[in-house]
Amino acid sequence: MAAAGAGRLRRAASALLLRSPRLPARELSAPARLYHKKVVDHYENPRNVGSLDKTSKNVGTGLVGAPACGDVMKLQIQVDEKGKIVDARFKTFGCGSAIASSSLATEWVKGKTVEEALTIKNTDIAKELCLPPVKLHCSRKKGMRNISLNASMEVY
């Protein structure tokens, strides 16, 4: 029964995210915003959600929050002895754009060295996801560079 309830909740959230055709635009109090299919995909099927063992000596954790919109992201990276990121996990409390940005970021950092991961800009993530201008803060506030830096510094 719980699985059925979770499925209904996800469908309802997805419908809101995509501006369900059952809700005419004139009934909405705010302007309608449509999201690119990449955002919807990462929101509905987030990659690398979860946690790594924070007690492991090769796991670093970064935590970034955006008080203005209430988004919080935790990113963990696991780095091998050569400095390559072998795994990345995230947990995000926030909007669909924040979740999608976090999901994409974990995909991008895997297989890179810490130095290479630090070259990823939040604008690259926003561009890849085709975030609407009103949602650009979702990639900025949880800027990959800041999180990777925090996480990698903890590892070393």
PDB file of N, CA, C and O in Angstrom, residues 31 33 43 48 77 79 82 105 111 118 123 144 150 155:
ATOM      1  N   PRO A  31       2.862  32.596 -13.077  1.00  0.00           N
ATOM      2  CA  PRO A  31       3.072  32.229 -14.480  1.00  0.00           C
ATOM      3  C   PRO A  31       3.528  30.773 -14.597  1.00  0.00           C
ATOM      4  O   PRO A  31       4.296  30.295 -13.774  1.00  0.00           O
ATOM      5  N   ARG A  33       5.555  27.601 -15.763  1.00  0.00           N
ATOM      6  CA  ARG A  33       6.942  27.370 -16.142  1.00  0.00           C
ATOM      7  C   ARG A  33       7.060  25.927 -16.621  1.00  0.00           C
ATOM      8  O   ARG A  33       6.637  25.009 -15.936  1.00  0.00           O
ATOM      9  N   TYR A  43      14.833  14.525 -12.288  1.00  0.00           N
ATOM     10  CA  TYR A  43      13.936  14.645 -11.143  1.00  0.00           C
ATOM     11  C   TYR A  43      13.180  13.338 -10.900  1.00  0.00           C
ATOM     12  O   TYR A  43      13.093  12.859  -9.777  1.00  0.00           O
ATOM     13  N   ASN A  48      22.329   8.267  -8.386  1.00  0.00           N
ATOM     14  CA  ASN A  48      23.283   8.321  -7.277  1.00  0.00           C
ATOM     15  C   ASN A  48      22.729   8.946  -6.002  1.00  0.00           C
ATOM     16  O   ASN A  48      23.431   9.646  -5.286  1.00  0.00           O
ATOM     17  N   ILE A  77      31.738  12.313  -2.011  1.00  0.00           N
ATOM     18  CA  ILE A  77      32.556  11.704  -3.043  1.00  0.00           C
ATOM     19  C   ILE A  77      33.502  10.703  -2.395  1.00  0.00           C
ATOM     20  O   ILE A  77      33.927  10.881  -1.253  1.00  0.00           O
ATOM     21  N   VAL A  79      37.108   8.929  -3.145  1.00  0.00           N
ATOM     22  CA  VAL A  79      38.294   9.162  -3.956  1.00  0.00           C
ATOM     23  C   VAL A  79      39.271   8.007  -3.756  1.00  0.00           C
ATOM     24  O   VAL A  79      39.519   7.592  -2.614  1.00  0.00           O
ATOM     25  N   LYS A  82      44.685   7.407  -6.184  1.00  0.00           N
ATOM     26  CA  LYS A  82      45.266   8.235  -7.241  1.00  0.00           C
ATOM     27  C   LYS A  82      44.555   9.590  -7.370  1.00  0.00           C
ATOM     28  O   LYS A  82      44.882  10.376  -8.251  1.00  0.00           O
ATOM     29  N   ALA A 105      25.247  16.475 -11.424  1.00  0.00           N
ATOM     30  CA  ALA A 105      26.586  16.733 -10.889  1.00  0.00           C
ATOM     31  C   ALA A 105      27.278  15.437 -10.468  1.00  0.00           C
ATOM     32  O   ALA A 105      28.467  15.244 -10.754  1.00  0.00           O
ATOM     33  N   GLY A 111      34.666   9.408 -12.111  1.00  0.00           N
ATOM     34  CA  GLY A 111      35.716   9.112 -13.072  1.00  0.00           C
ATOM     35  C   GLY A 111      36.696  10.254 -13.278  1.00  0.00           C
ATOM     36  O   GLY A 111      37.709  10.090 -13.935  1.00  0.00           O
ATOM     37  N   LEU A 118      36.780  20.032  -9.976  1.00  0.00           N
ATOM     38  CA  LEU A 118      36.723  21.426  -9.550  1.00  0.00           C
ATOM     39  C   LEU A 118      36.586  22.390 -10.720  1.00  0.00           C
ATOM     40  O   LEU A 118      36.258  23.559 -10.523  1.00  0.00           O
ATOM     41  N   THR A 123      27.311  26.930 -13.964  1.00  0.00           N
ATOM     42  CA  THR A 123      26.695  27.385 -15.209  1.00  0.00           C
ATOM     43  C   THR A 123      26.689  26.269 -16.258  1.00  0.00           C
ATOM     44  O   THR A 123      25.786  26.201 -17.091  1.00  0.00           O
ATOM     45  N   MET A 144      28.557  23.227  -7.802  1.00  0.00           N
ATOM     46  CA  MET A 144      29.374  22.010  -7.788  1.00  0.00           C
ATOM     47  C   MET A 144      30.779  22.300  -7.303  1.00  0.00           C
ATOM     48  O   MET A 144      31.373  21.526  -6.564  1.00  0.00           O
ATOM     49  N   ASN A 150      34.636  21.415  -0.806  1.00  0.00           N
ATOM     50  CA  ASN A 150      34.428  21.027   0.592  1.00  0.00           C
ATOM     51  C   ASN A 150      34.648  19.539   0.797  1.00  0.00           C
ATOM     52  O   ASN A 150      35.308  19.108   1.739  1.00  0.00           O
ATOM     53  N   VAL A 155      38.494  14.825   2.379  1.00  0.00           N
ATOM     54  CA  VAL A 155      39.203  13.577   2.070  1.00  0.00           C
ATOM     55  C   VAL A 155      40.690  13.723   2.342  1.00  0.00           C
ATOM     56  O   VAL A 155      41.322  12.828   2.876  1.00  0.00           O
TER      57      VAL A 155
END
